[in-house]
Coordinates of C-alpha atoms and ligand atoms in Angstrom, one line a residue:
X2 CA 119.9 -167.6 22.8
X3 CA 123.8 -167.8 23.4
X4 CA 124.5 -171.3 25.4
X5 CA 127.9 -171.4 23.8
X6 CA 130.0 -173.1 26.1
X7 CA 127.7 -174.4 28.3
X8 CA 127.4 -178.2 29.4
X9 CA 124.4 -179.9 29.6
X10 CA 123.6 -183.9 30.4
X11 CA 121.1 -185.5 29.3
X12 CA 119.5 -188.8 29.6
X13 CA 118.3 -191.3 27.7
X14 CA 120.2 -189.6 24.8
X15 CA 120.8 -192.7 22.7
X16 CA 117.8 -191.7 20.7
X17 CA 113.7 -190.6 20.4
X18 CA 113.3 -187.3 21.9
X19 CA 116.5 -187.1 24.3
X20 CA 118.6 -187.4 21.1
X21 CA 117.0 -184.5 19.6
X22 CA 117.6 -182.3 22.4
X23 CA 121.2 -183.3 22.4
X24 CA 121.6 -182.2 19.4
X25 CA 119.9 -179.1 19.5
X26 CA 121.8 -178.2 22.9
X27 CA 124.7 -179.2 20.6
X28 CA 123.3 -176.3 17.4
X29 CA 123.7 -173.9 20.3
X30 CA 127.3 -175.0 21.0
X31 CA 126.0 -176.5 24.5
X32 CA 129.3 -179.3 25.1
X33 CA 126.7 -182.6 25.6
X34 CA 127.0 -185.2 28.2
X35 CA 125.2 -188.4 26.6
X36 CA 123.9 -190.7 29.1
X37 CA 121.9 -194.0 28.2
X38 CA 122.3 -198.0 28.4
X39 CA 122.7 -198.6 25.3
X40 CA 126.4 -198.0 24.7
X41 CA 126.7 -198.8 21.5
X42 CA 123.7 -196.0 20.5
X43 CA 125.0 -193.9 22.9
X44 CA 128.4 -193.7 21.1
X45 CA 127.3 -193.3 17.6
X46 CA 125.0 -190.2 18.9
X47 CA 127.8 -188.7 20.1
X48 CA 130.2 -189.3 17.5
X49 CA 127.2 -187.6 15.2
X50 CA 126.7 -184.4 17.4
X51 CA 130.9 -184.0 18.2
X52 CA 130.6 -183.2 14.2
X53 CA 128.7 -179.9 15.8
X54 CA 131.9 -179.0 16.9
X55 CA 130.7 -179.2 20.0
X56 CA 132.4 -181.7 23.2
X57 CA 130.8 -184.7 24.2
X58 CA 130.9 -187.7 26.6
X59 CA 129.0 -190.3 26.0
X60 CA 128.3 -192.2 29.6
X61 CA 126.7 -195.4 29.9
X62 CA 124.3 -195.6 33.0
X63 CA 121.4 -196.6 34.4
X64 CA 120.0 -193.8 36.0
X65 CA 117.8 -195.6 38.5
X66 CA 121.4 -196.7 39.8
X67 CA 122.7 -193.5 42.5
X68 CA 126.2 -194.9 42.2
X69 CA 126.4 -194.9 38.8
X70 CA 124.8 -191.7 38.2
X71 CA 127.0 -190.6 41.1
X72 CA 130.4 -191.9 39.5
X73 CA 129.3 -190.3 35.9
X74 CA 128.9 -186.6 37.7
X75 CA 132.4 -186.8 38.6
X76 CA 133.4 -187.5 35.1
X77 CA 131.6 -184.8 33.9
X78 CA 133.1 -182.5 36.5
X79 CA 136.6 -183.8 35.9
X80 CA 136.1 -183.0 32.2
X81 CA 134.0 -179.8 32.2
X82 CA 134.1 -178.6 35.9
X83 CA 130.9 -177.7 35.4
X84 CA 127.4 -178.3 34.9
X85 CA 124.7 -175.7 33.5
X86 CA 122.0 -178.0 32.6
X87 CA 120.5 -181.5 33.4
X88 CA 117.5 -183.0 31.2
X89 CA 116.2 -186.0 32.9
X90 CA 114.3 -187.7 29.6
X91 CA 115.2 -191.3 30.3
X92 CA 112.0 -193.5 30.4
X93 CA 110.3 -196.4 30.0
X94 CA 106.6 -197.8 30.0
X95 CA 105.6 -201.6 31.6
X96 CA 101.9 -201.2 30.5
X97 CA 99.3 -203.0 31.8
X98 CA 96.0 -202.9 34.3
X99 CA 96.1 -202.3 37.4
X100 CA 94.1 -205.7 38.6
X101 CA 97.4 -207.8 36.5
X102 CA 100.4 -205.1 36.9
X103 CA 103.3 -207.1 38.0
X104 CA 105.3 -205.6 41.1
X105 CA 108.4 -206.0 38.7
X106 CA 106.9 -203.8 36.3
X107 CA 105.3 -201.0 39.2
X108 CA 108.9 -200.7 40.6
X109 CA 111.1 -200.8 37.5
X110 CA 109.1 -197.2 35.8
X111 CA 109.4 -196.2 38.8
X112 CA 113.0 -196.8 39.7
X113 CA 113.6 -195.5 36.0
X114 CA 111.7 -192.4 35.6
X115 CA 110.9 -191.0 39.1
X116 CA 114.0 -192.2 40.9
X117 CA 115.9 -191.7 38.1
X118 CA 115.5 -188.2 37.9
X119 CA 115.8 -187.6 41.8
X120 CA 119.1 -189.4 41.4
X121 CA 120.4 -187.2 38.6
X122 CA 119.1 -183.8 40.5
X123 CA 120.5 -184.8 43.6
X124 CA 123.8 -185.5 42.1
X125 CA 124.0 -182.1 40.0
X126 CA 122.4 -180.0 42.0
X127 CA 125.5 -179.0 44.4
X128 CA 127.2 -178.0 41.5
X129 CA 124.5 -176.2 40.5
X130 CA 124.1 -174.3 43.7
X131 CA 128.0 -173.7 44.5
X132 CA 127.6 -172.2 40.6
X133 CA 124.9 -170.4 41.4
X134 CA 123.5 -171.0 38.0
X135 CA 121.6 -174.1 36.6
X136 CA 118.7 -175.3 34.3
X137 CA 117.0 -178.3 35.2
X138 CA 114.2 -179.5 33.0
X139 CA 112.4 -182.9 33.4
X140 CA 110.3 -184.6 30.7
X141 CA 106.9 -185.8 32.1
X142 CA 103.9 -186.4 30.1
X143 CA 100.2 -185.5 29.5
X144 CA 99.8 -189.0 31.1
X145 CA 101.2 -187.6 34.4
X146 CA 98.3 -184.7 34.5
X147 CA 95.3 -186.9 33.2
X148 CA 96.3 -190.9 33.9
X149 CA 95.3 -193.4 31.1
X150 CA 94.4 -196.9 31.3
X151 CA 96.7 -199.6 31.1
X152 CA 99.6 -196.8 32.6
X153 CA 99.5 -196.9 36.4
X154 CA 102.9 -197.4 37.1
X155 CA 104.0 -195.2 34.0
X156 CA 101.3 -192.1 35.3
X157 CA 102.5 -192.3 38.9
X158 CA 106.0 -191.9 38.2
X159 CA 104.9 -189.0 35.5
X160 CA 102.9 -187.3 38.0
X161 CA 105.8 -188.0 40.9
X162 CA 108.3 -185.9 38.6
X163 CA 105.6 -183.1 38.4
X164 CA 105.4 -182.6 42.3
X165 CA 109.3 -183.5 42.0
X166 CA 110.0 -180.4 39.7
X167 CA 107.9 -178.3 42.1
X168 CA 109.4 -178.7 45.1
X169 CA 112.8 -178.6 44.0
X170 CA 111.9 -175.4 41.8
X171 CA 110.8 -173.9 45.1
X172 CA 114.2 -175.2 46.9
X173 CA 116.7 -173.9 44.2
X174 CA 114.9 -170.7 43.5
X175 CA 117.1 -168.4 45.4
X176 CA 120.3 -169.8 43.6
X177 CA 119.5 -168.9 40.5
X178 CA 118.3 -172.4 39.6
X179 CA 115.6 -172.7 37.5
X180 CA 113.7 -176.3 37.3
X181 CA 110.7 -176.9 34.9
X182 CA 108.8 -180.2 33.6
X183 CA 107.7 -180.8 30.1
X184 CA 104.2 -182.5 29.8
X185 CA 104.7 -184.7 26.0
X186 CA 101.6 -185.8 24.8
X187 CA 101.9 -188.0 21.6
X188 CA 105.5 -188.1 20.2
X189 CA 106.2 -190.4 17.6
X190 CA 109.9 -192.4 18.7
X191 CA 110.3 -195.8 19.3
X192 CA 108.2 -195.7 22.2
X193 CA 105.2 -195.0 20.7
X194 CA 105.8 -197.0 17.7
X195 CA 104.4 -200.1 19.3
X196 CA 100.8 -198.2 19.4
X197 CA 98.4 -200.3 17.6
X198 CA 97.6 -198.5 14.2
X199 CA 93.6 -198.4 15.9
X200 CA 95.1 -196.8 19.0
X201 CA 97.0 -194.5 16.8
X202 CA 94.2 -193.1 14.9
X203 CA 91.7 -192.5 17.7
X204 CA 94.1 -190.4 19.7
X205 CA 95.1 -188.2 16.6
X206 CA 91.0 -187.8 16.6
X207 CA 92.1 -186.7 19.9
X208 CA 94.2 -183.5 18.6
X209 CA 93.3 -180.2 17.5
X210 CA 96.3 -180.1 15.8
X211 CA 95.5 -182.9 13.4
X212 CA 99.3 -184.6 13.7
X213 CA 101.5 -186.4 16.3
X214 CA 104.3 -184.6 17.4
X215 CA 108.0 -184.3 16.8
X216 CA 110.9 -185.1 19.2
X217 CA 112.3 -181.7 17.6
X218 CA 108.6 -179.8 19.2
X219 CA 110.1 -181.0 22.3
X220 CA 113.6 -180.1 21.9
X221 CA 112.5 -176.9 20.6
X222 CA 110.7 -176.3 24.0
X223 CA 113.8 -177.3 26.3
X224 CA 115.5 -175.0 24.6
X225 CA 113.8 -171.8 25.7
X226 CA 113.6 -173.6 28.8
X227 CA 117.1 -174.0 29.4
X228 CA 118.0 -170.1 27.6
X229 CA 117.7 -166.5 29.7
X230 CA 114.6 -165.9 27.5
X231 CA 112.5 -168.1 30.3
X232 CA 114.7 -166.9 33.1
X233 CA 111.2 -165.5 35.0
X234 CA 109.9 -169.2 34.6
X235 CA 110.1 -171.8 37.3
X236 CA 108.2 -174.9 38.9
X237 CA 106.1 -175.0 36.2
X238 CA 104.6 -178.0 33.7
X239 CA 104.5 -176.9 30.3
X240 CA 102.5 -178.7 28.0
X241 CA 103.1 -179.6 24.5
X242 CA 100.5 -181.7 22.9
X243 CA 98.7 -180.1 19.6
X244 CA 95.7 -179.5 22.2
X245 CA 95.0 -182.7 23.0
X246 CA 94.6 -181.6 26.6
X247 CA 93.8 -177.3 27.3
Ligands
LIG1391 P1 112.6 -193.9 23.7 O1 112.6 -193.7 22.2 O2 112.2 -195.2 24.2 O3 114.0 -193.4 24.2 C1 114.3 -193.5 25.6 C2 115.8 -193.6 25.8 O4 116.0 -193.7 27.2 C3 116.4 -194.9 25.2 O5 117.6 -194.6 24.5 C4 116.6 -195.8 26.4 O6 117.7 -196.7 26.3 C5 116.9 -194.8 27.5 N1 116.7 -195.4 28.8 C6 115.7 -196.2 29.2 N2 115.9 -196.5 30.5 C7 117.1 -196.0 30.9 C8 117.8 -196.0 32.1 N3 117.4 -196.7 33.1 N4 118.9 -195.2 32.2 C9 119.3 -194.5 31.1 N5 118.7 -194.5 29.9 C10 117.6 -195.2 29.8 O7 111.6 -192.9 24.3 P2 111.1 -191.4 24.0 O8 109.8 -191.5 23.3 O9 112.2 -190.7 23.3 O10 110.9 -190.8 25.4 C11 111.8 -189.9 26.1 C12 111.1 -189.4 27.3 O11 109.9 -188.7 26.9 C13 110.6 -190.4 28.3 O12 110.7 -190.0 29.6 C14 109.1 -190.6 28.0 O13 108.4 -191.1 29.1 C15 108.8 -189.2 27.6 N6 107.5 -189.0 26.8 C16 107.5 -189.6 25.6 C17 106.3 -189.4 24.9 C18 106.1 -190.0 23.5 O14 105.0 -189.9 23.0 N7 107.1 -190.6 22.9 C19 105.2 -188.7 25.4 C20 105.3 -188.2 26.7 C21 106.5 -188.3 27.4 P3 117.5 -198.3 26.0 O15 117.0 -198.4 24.6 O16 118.8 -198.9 26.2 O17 116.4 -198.7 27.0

């Protein structure tokens, strides 16, 4: 799978799983565009994958923020002039039920995570097209396919990015654009580190597999999503999940 040379952004790339698919863009010599809040995190990942020997530009954004993610396209493109592959991974959970959820907390995973990555695809995707080349993939979850309680706001905006991937699979098709979603189920990163060890155990009951998986699993994924080996796949939601959902 020769990316070599290729540039790739991807979000929420401070750490968890967008970190590890930074750097194994970066194994495959893919120059990495790092985009997250934290600056501080942000800059130490990239200092760690430039020792790839690969580029890197380390951006802090907010991608529910158009301008922003606007402004940091044109950096990219004044560094790189060009942009082979976008991996929309920044998210965030507010949980909570339904009969309490705050507003705040509906509209901020959804600013984040839905809007978030129709703000980065909008602002790639002309490059993309005038290139006639491009790799899109967006990280969704198993929550996005089957809901779970206490997640409203978080499955919504999973589920939004599914019918999001689809309909901008079928509008970039014919310009050799290919744009897929990842379904995660558990992934142990910070995120789900706050899981009550009870919680924990009854959803690894929950997998054939008998383990939770690895942010590597999911980079490993995204990258024959993003190489010529999956060139004949598009609009589709690949799951990764040890079987917790067939
Ligand atoms: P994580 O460890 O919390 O990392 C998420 C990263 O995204 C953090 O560095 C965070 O920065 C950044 N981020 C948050 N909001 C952002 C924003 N508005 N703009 C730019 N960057 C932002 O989470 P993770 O577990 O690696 O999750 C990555 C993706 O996988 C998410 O979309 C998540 O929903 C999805 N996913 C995860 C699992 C799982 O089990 N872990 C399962 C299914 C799907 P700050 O720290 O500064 O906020």
């Amino acid at each position: 799978m020769d990316l070599k040379g290729q540039v790739g952004i991807i979000t929420g790339a401070a750490r968890g799983i967008g970190k590890e698919i930074a750097f194994a863009l970066a194994r495959r010599g893919v120059n990495c565009v790092l985009c997250d809040m934290d600056t501080k995190q942000v800059n130490e990942t990239a200092e760690e994958i430039a020792n790839l020997g690969v580029e890197t530009l380390p951006i802090t954004l907010n991608v529910a923020d158009l301008s922003q993610v606007e402004q940091m396209k044109n950096k990219v493109i004044d560094k790189f002039q060009r942009i082979d592959i976008l991996i929309n991974n920044a998210g965030i959970t507010k949980d909570g039920l339904l009969l309490r959820m705050k507003e705040a907390d509906w509209d901020a995973v959804i600013s984040v995570n839905l809007k978030g990555t129709f703000n980065c695809t909008k602002a790639v995707i002309k490059a993309m097209v005038q290139k006639r080349y491009g790799r899109i993939v967006n990280i969704a979850s198993i929550i996005g396919l089957i809901g779970n309680v206490g997640q409203a706001n978080y499955s919504a905006s999973k589920a939004g990015i599914i019918g999001l991937t689809k309909s901008t699979a079928r509008e970039t098709a014919l310009r050799n654009i290919n744009v897929n979603a990842i379904a995660p189920g558990f992934i142990e990163t910070k995120m789900t580190k706050v899981l009550s060890d009870d919680v924990k155990s009854a959803l690894l009951k929950q997998i054939p597999l008998g383990r939770f998986g690895k942010p590597e699993d999911v980079a490993d994924l995204v990258i024959f999503l993003v190489s010529d080996k999956s060139s004949y796949i598009t609009g589709q939601v690949v799951q990764i999940n040890g079987g917790m959902l067939m």
